[in-house]
Rosetta silent file (secondary structure, phi, psi, omega in degrees, C-alpha in Angstrom):
SEQUENCE: CWGDDMKNPDEKFPDMAKLAEKIKQLDMRPGIWTRPLCGSYKDPKPLLLPNAPGRDNPNKPVLDPSIPENLERIKDYFRLYNQWGYEMVKFDFTSDDIFGKWGFEMLRDGRMADGNWHMYDNSKTNAEIINNLYKTIRTAAGETYIIGCNTISHLSAGLFELNRIGDDTSGLKWETTLKMGVNTLAFRGMQHGTFYAADADCVGLTTKVPWEKNKQWMELLARSGTPLFISAQPDATGAEQKAFIKKCFELASKPQALCEPLDWMETATPSQWLLNGKKQSFNWA
SCORE:     score description
SCORE:     0.000 S_00000001
   1 L     0.000  -55.828 -162.837    6.423   -0.815  -14.996 S_00000001
   2 L  -100.926   40.278 -178.949    8.511    1.126  -17.380 S_00000001
   3 L  -102.966 -135.560  179.929    7.775   -0.710  -20.633 S_00000001
   4 L   -76.948 -178.525  178.793    5.008    0.019  -23.162 S_00000001
   5 L   -49.515  123.463 -177.758    1.518    1.458  -22.391 S_00000001
   6 L   -64.365  -12.233  177.500    0.309   -0.465  -19.411 S_00000001
   7 L   -78.735   -9.442 -175.550   -3.227   -0.806  -21.149 S_00000001
   8 L   -97.781  136.988  175.609   -1.822   -3.260  -23.698 S_00000001
   9 L   -78.675  166.484 -178.940   -1.759   -6.931  -22.846 S_00000001
  10 L  -134.777 -178.154 -169.594    1.295   -9.190  -23.144 S_00000001
  11 L   -74.961  -14.895  170.058    1.963  -12.842  -23.451 S_00000001
  12 L   -85.130  -28.070 -178.713    1.879  -13.366  -19.633 S_00000001
  13 L  -132.868   71.367 -176.748   -1.396  -11.488  -19.187 S_00000001
  14 L   -68.880  -29.474 -172.071   -3.206  -11.789  -22.530 S_00000001
  15 L  -143.807   88.587 -170.033   -6.712  -11.053  -21.333 S_00000001
  16 H   -65.597  -32.195 -176.693   -7.052   -9.099  -17.961 S_00000001
  17 H   -72.435  -35.436 -179.006  -10.840   -9.007  -18.139 S_00000001
  18 H   -72.727  -33.689  173.106  -11.023  -12.898  -18.574 S_00000001
  19 H   -55.917  -48.447  177.552   -8.648  -13.146  -15.700 S_00000001
  20 H   -56.619  -42.547 -174.285  -10.922  -11.104  -13.463 S_00000001
  21 H   -71.098  -35.727  171.085  -13.890  -13.197  -14.522 S_00000001
  22 H   -53.276  -48.150  179.951  -11.920  -16.412  -13.624 S_00000001
  23 H   -58.780  -43.307  178.608  -11.403  -15.010  -10.174 S_00000001
  24 H   -59.406  -33.954 -177.213  -15.029  -14.286   -9.722 S_00000001
  25 H   -67.743  -26.072  176.462  -15.936  -17.893  -10.780 S_00000001
  26 L   -80.986   14.261 -177.875  -13.881  -18.994   -7.804 S_00000001
  27 L    62.295   42.439  179.090  -16.255  -16.949   -5.547 S_00000001
  28 L  -131.291  164.481 -171.986  -13.528  -14.484   -4.979 S_00000001
  29 L  -110.447  129.973 -175.391  -13.227  -10.707   -5.800 S_00000001
  30 L   -83.225  128.324  170.223  -10.397   -9.573   -8.173 S_00000001
  31 E  -119.284  173.213 -175.224   -7.993   -6.795   -7.199 S_00000001
  32 E  -150.938  143.029 -179.077   -5.011   -5.316   -9.134 S_00000001
  33 E  -104.948  135.512  174.055   -1.795   -3.526   -8.238 S_00000001
  34 E  -143.874  162.762  178.751   -0.532   -0.578  -10.296 S_00000001
  35 L  -121.768   76.267 -161.379    2.196    2.116  -10.252 S_00000001
  36 L   -58.081  -16.395 -172.709    0.399    5.038  -11.945 S_00000001
  37 L   -96.460   -1.992  178.212    3.370    7.434  -12.219 S_00000001
  38 E   -64.523  125.277  173.955    5.473    4.981  -14.318 S_00000001
  39 L   -92.177 -169.748 -170.362    6.406    6.570  -17.597 S_00000001
  40 L  -131.401  151.512  173.540    7.487    4.757  -20.739 S_00000001
  41 L   -64.184  -11.507  176.301   10.763    5.022  -22.683 S_00000001
  42 L   -90.431   -7.426 -177.429    8.630    6.316  -25.561 S_00000001
  43 L   -70.639  143.101  172.960    7.380    9.257  -23.608 S_00000001
  44 L   -67.776  144.885 -171.633    8.603   12.825  -24.606 S_00000001
  45 H   -71.690  -20.079  173.008   10.816   14.219  -21.903 S_00000001
  46 H   -64.293  -10.536 -178.957    8.611   17.167  -21.290 S_00000001
  47 H   -89.600  -12.994 -171.183    5.966   14.789  -19.813 S_00000001
  48 E  -102.592  146.741  167.846    8.486   13.396  -17.309 S_00000001
  49 L   -55.700  143.330  174.434    9.809   14.749  -14.024 S_00000001
  50 L   -62.640  151.634  169.644   13.405   16.011  -14.295 S_00000001
  51 L   -60.581  142.362 -176.026   16.194   13.892  -12.986 S_00000001
  52 E  -154.279  154.290  173.318   16.952   14.421   -9.394 S_00000001
  53 L   -49.359  116.819 -176.386   18.864   12.617   -6.573 S_00000001
  54 L   102.703  -20.212 -179.626   16.957    9.381   -5.942 S_00000001
  55 E  -142.050   65.029  179.578   15.122    9.602   -9.276 S_00000001
  56 L  -134.185   24.985  174.029   17.809    9.692  -11.828 S_00000001
  57 L   -85.020  112.548 -172.826   17.593    6.240  -13.336 S_00000001
  58 L   -69.663  -10.943  177.404   17.003    6.843  -17.182 S_00000001
  59 L  -100.635   12.761  176.411   15.281    3.413  -17.355 S_00000001
  60 L  -137.102   69.482 -177.304   12.707    4.348  -14.816 S_00000001
  61 L   -70.693  148.502 -177.218   11.095    7.509  -16.064 S_00000001
  62 E  -120.895  135.163  176.624    8.308    9.173  -13.893 S_00000001
  63 E   -70.228  133.733  178.798    5.293   11.010  -15.135 S_00000001
  64 L   -85.436  117.565 -175.840    5.040   14.630  -13.822 S_00000001
  65 L   -73.765    1.795  179.869    1.701   14.639  -12.015 S_00000001
  66 L   -96.705    3.649 -177.530    1.178   18.387  -12.493 S_00000001
  67 L  -102.236  123.486 -176.149    0.598   18.000  -16.297 S_00000001
  68 H   -51.223  -44.793 -178.310   -2.992   17.631  -17.321 S_00000001
  69 H   -53.895  -45.077 -177.141   -2.085   15.130  -20.138 S_00000001
  70 H   -67.336  -30.177  178.456   -0.471   12.796  -17.636 S_00000001
  71 H   -73.774  -31.317  173.916   -3.526   12.946  -15.394 S_00000001
  72 H   -71.007  -36.775  179.931   -5.737   11.913  -18.356 S_00000001
  73 H   -67.931  -44.651  177.334   -3.495    8.831  -18.943 S_00000001
  74 H   -61.768  -34.707  173.600   -3.926    7.918  -15.241 S_00000001
  75 H   -56.125  -49.999 -175.760   -7.689    8.392  -15.541 S_00000001
  76 H   -57.755  -38.430 -178.976   -7.656    5.929  -18.422 S_00000001
  77 H   -61.286  -50.884 -172.735   -5.829    3.262  -16.337 S_00000001
  78 H   -70.213  -34.155  173.652   -8.316    3.363  -13.555 S_00000001
  79 H   -63.523  -40.062 -177.667  -11.282    3.344  -15.920 S_00000001
  80 H   -69.075  -30.844  176.842   -9.864    0.442  -17.744 S_00000001
  81 H   -65.248  -33.586  177.090   -9.373   -1.564  -14.468 S_00000001
  82 H   -67.500  -47.937  176.835  -13.059   -0.887  -13.871 S_00000001
  83 H   -55.308  -43.207 -176.813  -13.972   -2.067  -17.269 S_00000001
  84 H   -66.198  -19.607  174.626  -11.947   -5.225  -16.901 S_00000001
  85 L   107.817   11.346  178.138  -14.097   -6.084  -13.819 S_00000001
  86 L   -86.638  129.250 -163.200  -11.500   -5.399  -11.009 S_00000001
  87 L   -96.423  -10.248  171.815  -13.248   -4.454   -7.873 S_00000001
  88 E  -140.378  144.322  170.550  -10.134   -3.140   -5.976 S_00000001
  89 E  -128.407  132.954  171.606   -6.970   -1.344   -7.054 S_00000001
  90 E  -103.933  117.004  177.972   -3.904   -0.796   -4.963 S_00000001
  91 E  -105.047  152.488 -169.467   -1.897    2.035   -6.314 S_00000001
  92 L  -143.190  163.207  168.117    1.789    2.387   -5.021 S_00000001
  93 L    60.809   18.329  178.894    4.936    4.405   -4.992 S_00000001
  94 H   -59.715  -42.620 -173.683    3.565    7.848   -5.858 S_00000001
  95 H   -72.922  -45.061  174.127    5.425    9.714   -3.107 S_00000001
  96 H   -59.018  -42.550 -179.827    8.830    8.051   -3.831 S_00000001
  97 H   -59.558  -39.836  177.142    8.329    8.504   -7.413 S_00000001
  98 H   -69.058  -49.923 -170.160    7.696   12.134   -7.060 S_00000001
  99 H  -100.555  -15.743 -178.827   10.285   13.123   -4.494 S_00000001
 100 L    79.976   15.494 -176.126   13.015   10.389   -4.945 S_00000001
 101 L  -148.196  143.796  170.764   12.876    9.540   -1.286 S_00000001
 102 L   -77.060  172.519  178.307   11.082    7.212    1.216 S_00000001
 103 H   -64.600  -41.673  178.561    9.568    8.820    4.240 S_00000001
 104 H   -57.584  -31.958 -174.331   12.336    7.774    6.604 S_00000001
 105 H   -74.088  -33.677 -174.450   14.811    9.421    4.303 S_00000001
 106 H   -71.073  -37.094  174.738   12.857   12.616    4.359 S_00000001
 107 H   -64.186  -46.751 -173.767   12.783   12.453    8.287 S_00000001
 108 H   -68.149  -41.082 -179.322   16.416   11.700    8.404 S_00000001
 109 H   -91.223  -15.723  179.303   17.573   14.412    6.005 S_00000001
 110 L    68.876   24.597  171.103   14.988   17.044    7.036 S_00000001
 111 L  -135.976  148.011  177.291   14.073   17.499    3.312 S_00000001
 112 L   -84.509  -21.479 -174.697   11.384   16.028    1.279 S_00000001
 113 L  -146.804  162.240  167.957   13.546   16.133   -1.869 S_00000001
 114 L  -118.191  162.231 -179.046   17.043   16.807   -2.987 S_00000001
 115 L    85.724  165.152 -177.609   18.380   18.948   -5.842 S_00000001
 116 L  -102.559   89.560  177.297   17.164   22.217   -7.431 S_00000001
 117 L  -148.694  163.206  177.771   14.127   21.104   -9.486 S_00000001
 118 L  -146.860  169.922  176.411   10.393   21.659   -9.581 S_00000001
 119 L   -79.618  160.328 -179.261    7.363   20.162  -11.380 S_00000001
 120 L   -50.386  -52.046 -176.761    6.143   21.595  -14.560 S_00000001
 121 L   -92.227   92.428 -177.203    3.292   23.563  -12.997 S_00000001
 122 L   -92.987   22.974  168.150    5.158   25.651  -10.309 S_00000001
 123 L   -93.583    2.050 -177.016    2.222   27.739   -9.608 S_00000001
 124 L  -123.780  152.409  175.155    0.832   25.130   -7.295 S_00000001
 125 L   -75.810  161.744  172.506    2.294   23.629   -3.994 S_00000001
 126 H   -55.371  -39.936  177.809    3.424   20.047   -3.823 S_00000001
 127 H   -64.841  -38.052 -178.074    0.359   19.428   -1.650 S_00000001
 128 H   -69.888  -42.775 -175.688   -2.023   20.836   -4.169 S_00000001
 129 H   -65.343  -44.212 -179.991   -0.498   18.838   -7.041 S_00000001
 130 H   -66.216  -39.108  178.123   -0.563   15.495   -5.041 S_00000001
 131 H   -65.304  -31.565  175.512   -4.180   16.177   -3.771 S_00000001
 132 H   -70.240  -31.388  179.363   -5.193   16.694   -7.308 S_00000001
 133 H   -68.263  -42.497 -177.998   -3.572   13.430   -8.389 S_00000001
 134 H   -66.321  -38.033 -178.359   -5.381   11.642   -5.567 S_00000001
 135 H   -69.619  -29.623 -179.045   -8.727   13.236   -6.552 S_00000001
 136 H   -77.565  -37.842  175.328   -8.141   12.288  -10.103 S_00000001
 137 H   -61.762  -42.172  178.612   -7.524    8.617   -9.220 S_00000001
 138 H   -66.319  -42.078 -178.019  -10.733    8.560   -6.881 S_00000001
 139 H   -62.600  -47.743 -179.563  -12.905   10.124   -9.579 S_00000001
 140 H   -61.621  -31.268 -174.112  -11.609    7.835  -12.283 S_00000001
 141 H   -73.791  -28.206  175.778  -11.980    4.701  -10.104 S_00000001
 142 L    71.707 -124.864 -179.771  -15.695    5.183   -9.646 S_00000001
 143 L   -86.088    4.220 -177.170  -17.108    2.488   -7.260 S_00000001
 144 L   -68.159  134.098  177.363  -13.762    0.586   -7.311 S_00000001
 145 E   -69.926  128.455 -172.203  -12.335    0.113   -3.811 S_00000001
 146 E  -116.179  120.986  169.438   -9.012    1.955   -3.568 S_00000001
 147 E   -99.764  128.103  175.215   -6.022    1.096   -1.486 S_00000001
 148 E   -91.541  129.749  176.349   -3.363    3.814   -1.120 S_00000001
 149 L  -133.994  136.489 -175.708    0.330    2.742   -0.597 S_00000001
 150 L    58.688   43.186  175.465    3.240    5.132   -0.250 S_00000001
 151 L  -114.659  170.250  179.060    0.856    7.943   -0.123 S_00000001
 152 L   -86.719  116.810 -165.071    0.695   11.021    2.089 S_00000001
 153 H   -52.590  -58.126 -175.986   -1.608   10.192    4.937 S_00000001
 154 H   -60.507  -33.067  176.748   -3.458   13.483    5.594 S_00000001
 155 H   -76.252  -18.689  175.952   -3.998   14.023    1.936 S_00000001
 156 H   -85.957  -16.152 -176.772   -5.452   10.601    1.494 S_00000001
 157 L   -55.019  127.908  175.226   -7.976   11.116    4.274 S_00000001
 158 L    83.149   -6.314 -179.118  -11.543   10.927    3.011 S_00000001
 159 L  -106.946  -38.153 -175.698  -10.509    9.937   -0.440 S_00000001
 160 L  -114.725  141.770 -179.227   -9.467    6.285   -0.279 S_00000001
 161 L   -65.290  -34.218 -175.139  -11.250    3.482    1.483 S_00000001
 162 E  -138.454  138.355  179.179   -7.975    2.002    2.759 S_00000001
 163 E  -131.625  134.148  161.770   -4.425    3.247    3.289 S_00000001
 164 E   -65.050  118.260 -170.685   -1.241    1.524    4.103 S_00000001
 165 L   -95.478   -0.067 -174.771   -0.156    3.469    7.303 S_00000001
 166 L  -140.184 -174.783  168.212    3.340    2.041    7.481 S_00000001
 167 L   -85.121 -172.410 -173.662    6.376    0.615    5.725 S_00000001
 168 L   -75.427  135.236  159.280    6.647   -2.997    4.546 S_00000001
 169 L   -76.391 -172.761 -168.066    6.616   -5.833    7.097 S_00000001
 170 L  -141.391  139.737  167.383    8.642   -8.671    6.218 S_00000001
 171 L   -98.178   14.355  179.958    8.671  -12.414    5.380 S_00000001
 172 L  -111.521  -43.182 -178.607   12.497  -12.342    5.702 S_00000001
 173 L  -131.654  124.531  174.264   13.206  -10.815    9.226 S_00000001
 174 H   -56.139  -37.817 -179.195   10.920  -10.817   12.208 S_00000001
 175 H   -49.764  -47.313 -179.651   12.689   -7.611   13.399 S_00000001
 176 H   -59.215  -41.669  178.566   11.198   -5.797   10.426 S_00000001
 177 H   -66.152  -40.856 -174.159    7.618   -6.905   11.046 S_00000001
 178 H   -62.574  -50.836 -178.698    8.092   -5.873   14.616 S_00000001
 179 H   -71.150  -42.563 -175.850    9.302   -2.342   13.668 S_00000001
 180 H   -98.287  -11.811  177.580    7.092   -1.756   10.726 S_00000001
 181 H  -104.700  -63.698 -179.246    3.931   -3.702   11.684 S_00000001
 182 H   -54.796  -49.340  179.760    3.613   -3.827   15.421 S_00000001
 183 H   -60.677  -47.878 -173.308    4.895   -0.256   15.901 S_00000001
 184 H   -64.794  -47.825  175.937    2.714    1.083   13.074 S_00000001
 185 H   -56.112  -40.203 -178.484   -0.433   -0.503   14.375 S_00000001
 186 H   -72.035  -30.760 -171.121    0.175    0.860   17.872 S_00000001
 187 H  -114.034   -9.044  171.754    0.872    4.436   16.925 S_00000001
 188 H  -122.669   -5.363  179.158   -1.212    4.873   13.795 S_00000001
 189 H   -60.143  -29.131  176.981   -4.094    2.492   14.372 S_00000001
 190 H   -64.180  -12.666  178.055   -6.191    5.293   15.921 S_00000001
 191 H   -78.228   -7.693 -173.674   -6.608    6.732   12.540 S_00000001
 192 E   -71.135  131.463 -178.506   -8.661    3.677   11.415 S_00000001
 193 L    82.704   -3.066  171.224  -12.199    4.471   10.596 S_00000001
 194 L  -108.718  -51.143  172.070  -11.563    8.211   10.738 S_00000001
 195 L   -85.357  -42.640 -175.220   -9.175    8.876    7.963 S_00000001
 196 E  -172.563 -173.918  165.412   -9.640    5.599    6.116 S_00000001
 197 E   -80.702  121.376 -170.314   -9.372    1.909    6.966 S_00000001
 198 E   -97.984  119.240 -179.284   -5.803    1.645    8.350 S_00000001
 199 E  -103.459  112.178 -175.587   -3.661   -1.065    7.129 S_00000001
 200 L   -93.558   18.490  172.408   -0.616   -1.894    9.190 S_00000001
 201 L    89.370  169.217 -165.093    0.575   -4.336    6.430 S_00000001
 202 L   -90.129  169.558  164.168    0.317   -7.989    5.975 S_00000001
 203 E   -88.684  118.035 -176.905    1.530  -11.082    7.742 S_00000001
 204 E   -86.256   79.043 -176.016    4.433  -12.404    5.720 S_00000001
 205 E   -76.959   97.957 -179.514    4.020  -16.070    6.351 S_00000001
 206 L  -134.815  174.324  178.808    7.230  -17.702    5.116 S_00000001
 207 L   -74.405   -9.068 -176.086    9.746  -20.335    6.220 S_00000001
 208 L   -97.879   -1.745  178.009   12.283  -17.594    7.206 S_00000001
 209 L  -121.916  131.571 -175.299   10.140  -16.116   10.031 S_00000001
 210 L   -62.856  136.726 -179.785    9.413  -18.358   13.078 S_00000001
 211 H   -60.575  -36.491  177.590    5.713  -19.413   13.042 S_00000001
 212 H   -60.884  -28.053  174.544    5.399  -18.636   16.761 S_00000001
 213 H   -82.146  -53.644 -179.569    6.160  -14.984   16.013 S_00000001
 214 H   -57.807  -46.992  179.793    3.962  -14.642   12.850 S_00000001
 215 H   -51.429  -46.463  176.510    1.060  -16.464   14.669 S_00000001
 216 H   -64.702  -36.910  177.017    1.022  -13.663   17.283 S_00000001
 217 H   -70.164  -38.860  178.320    1.134  -10.917   14.676 S_00000001
 218 H   -60.005  -47.826  179.996   -1.615  -12.625   12.774 S_00000001
 219 H   -63.894  -40.967 -179.403   -3.821  -12.888   15.879 S_00000001
 220 H   -60.747  -49.349  176.923   -3.224   -9.289   16.863 S_00000001
 221 H   -60.362  -39.311  177.943   -4.320   -8.073   13.394 S_00000001
 222 H   -59.498  -33.686 -175.307   -7.216  -10.391   13.397 S_00000001
 223 H   -98.817    2.846 -168.206   -8.405   -9.055   16.638 S_00000001
 224 H   -79.013  -30.150 -168.144   -7.340   -5.340   16.082 S_00000001
 225 L    91.278   -8.303  173.111  -10.543   -4.188   14.339 S_00000001
 226 L   -94.408  165.059  177.418   -8.222   -3.207   11.371 S_00000001
 227 L   -55.887  145.580  177.219   -7.819   -4.965    8.042 S_00000001
 228 L  -111.806  115.493  178.379   -6.231   -8.378    7.861 S_00000001
 229 L  -127.794  131.142 -179.520   -3.962   -9.232    4.964 S_00000001
 230 E  -125.510  122.015  171.761   -1.950  -12.493    4.817 S_00000001
 231 E  -102.414   97.818 -175.544    0.758  -13.306    2.321 S_00000001
 232 E  -100.059  130.397  169.683    1.392  -17.061    2.685 S_00000001
 233 L   -78.314  131.839 -176.691    4.156  -18.944    1.195 S_00000001
 234 H   -56.786  -41.644 -175.617    2.828  -22.550    0.240 S_00000001
 235 H   -67.039  -15.758 -178.584    5.917  -24.096    1.826 S_00000001
 236 H  -105.628    6.776 -168.443    5.161  -22.457    5.121 S_00000001
 237 L  -119.220   95.117  171.935    1.528  -23.178    5.178 S_00000001
 238 L   -98.253 -165.169 -176.352    0.753  -26.615    6.789 S_00000001
 239 H   -58.327  -43.956  179.526   -2.326  -27.937    8.397 S_00000001
 240 H   -61.779  -44.413  178.720   -1.794  -25.849   11.504 S_00000001
 241 H   -60.668  -46.168 -176.202   -1.208  -22.738    9.650 S_00000001
 242 H   -63.620  -42.583  177.806   -4.211  -23.237    7.400 S_00000001
 243 H   -61.364  -38.223 -174.432   -6.498  -23.877   10.428 S_00000001
 244 H   -73.590  -43.056 -178.582   -5.202  -20.643   12.187 S_00000001
 245 H   -65.203  -42.382  177.779   -5.556  -18.460    9.003 S_00000001
 246 H   -54.521  -53.055 -179.499   -9.273  -19.729    8.645 S_00000001
 247 H   -50.177  -47.568 -176.377   -9.782  -18.811   12.294 S_00000001
 248 H   -75.546  -38.118  174.200   -8.295  -15.339   11.921 S_00000001
 249 H   -63.544  -30.606  170.980  -10.141  -14.461    8.822 S_00000001
 250 H   -64.297  -47.278  178.213  -13.377  -15.478   10.594 S_00000001
 251 H   -58.884  -47.492 -174.026  -12.436  -13.237   13.501 S_00000001
 252 H   -65.959  -20.740 -175.638  -11.469  -10.290   11.151 S_00000001
 253 L   -76.097  -13.473 -171.460  -14.657  -10.588    9.254 S_00000001
 254 L  -113.459  147.235  179.388  -16.830   -9.504   12.110 S_00000001
 255 L   -54.277  127.776  175.849  -17.184   -5.880   13.607 S_00000001
 256 L  -134.177  157.245  173.227  -14.739   -5.371   16.582 S_00000001
 257 L   -67.626  153.607 -179.485  -13.671   -2.591   18.758 S_00000001
 258 L   -69.484  131.941 -174.738  -10.462   -0.775   17.695 S_00000001
 259 L   -62.937  157.728  176.981   -7.360   -2.357   19.473 S_00000001
 260 E  -137.757  124.659  174.353   -5.606   -0.205   22.049 S_00000001
 261 E   -80.864  141.920 -177.841   -1.848   -0.523   23.090 S_00000001
 262 L  -107.837  -22.314  177.709   -1.368   -0.202   26.715 S_00000001
 263 L  -108.024   29.025 -178.227    2.404   -0.003   27.237 S_00000001
 264 L   -64.608  -16.413  179.855    3.000    2.551   24.480 S_00000001
 265 L   -80.135  -19.032 -171.055    4.623    4.991   26.891 S_00000001
 266 L  -107.142  -20.794 -175.770    7.364    2.470   27.740 S_00000001
 267 L  -144.127  151.248  171.175    8.151    0.775   24.347 S_00000001
 268 L   -75.453  -15.233  178.923    7.944    1.419   20.651 S_00000001
 269 L  -129.664   76.045 -176.390    6.587   -2.086   20.031 S_00000001
 270 L   -53.475  141.962  177.103    3.852   -2.685   22.661 S_00000001
 271 L  -109.172  -11.260 -178.935    3.165   -6.144   23.885 S_00000001
 272 E  -114.027  122.493 -168.243    0.229   -5.417   26.107 S_00000001
 273 E  -125.952  142.726  168.043   -3.037   -4.778   24.230 S_00000001
 274 E  -102.065  112.362 -174.246   -6.668   -4.201   24.963 S_00000001
 275 E  -116.155  115.678  179.865   -8.632   -6.352   22.383 S_00000001
 276 L    47.121   50.284  176.010  -12.426   -6.164   22.522 S_00000001
 277 L    70.917   12.808  179.918  -12.283   -5.058   26.210 S_00000001
 278 E  -128.336  134.794  174.614   -9.805   -7.894   27.308 S_00000001
 279 E   -66.732  141.158  179.062   -6.189   -7.453   28.078 S_00000001
 280 E  -150.081  142.071  179.955   -3.836   -9.694   26.123 S_00000001
 281 E  -110.363  140.377  173.199   -0.081  -10.098   26.274 S_00000001
 282 L  -115.762  151.611  175.372    2.219  -10.983   23.313 S_00000001
 283 L   -98.866   82.237 -177.335    5.818  -12.228   23.387 S_00000001
 284 L   -84.177  -12.810 -175.835    7.577  -10.331   20.700 S_00000001
 285 L   -63.034    0.000    0.000   11.141  -10.884   22.011 S_00000001
């Protein structure tokens, strides 16, 4: 992230357009991840956000999104991804990069940020600056499908096709997937199809999480009517897992009614769901 200009290739990724073309030759659609507010050690300090608690690492400079010059740089990134042939771009970390905090920390502390600082353009509110950043990305991306991650939900509505609505699920601890995945789908899933396509995050299929748990999470997502993403570790993907993944992608590819949690008044991680008009129970314990 914080090296040279991200537009320049390196020895690991010498030709990004050629890589996109190879993906298309496999009858797949190429996508790319980016962190648009990453600065460079070469950037003049006036282009960067000032140091603040949570954002004070000199090796990780952050571009000030209120400065037009920085917005032009971000436009160039998204135009370039388009030229390379990438049909989807996931952009990440903008909220944490700006404020130096994750959402749960803002909630815990009662403040969006710490320290006495402001962005370069202090004639605009934080919401106006962030909304302008999002609109800049949307315009520059053109027809490219955009996934927002670590974005502010209501400012993303109507701009991005898909939005990550929760924190990360986990391929390390099932409890994290339960807290960040099942809970998120239950209480934010109703925004799907209204604000954007709501992504409750992926199935982290690894050897560290029991298959009988991940299998249920995968089935719930596949039948939820919301997007299904699976990050599968090869060592955790045997014949049974491959067959079930194929089944779930087939289910998720068809239009379905939006899932509805039924026991949401009794628990933060509902186990009783209405899926396409049928009640189904899951064993999360």
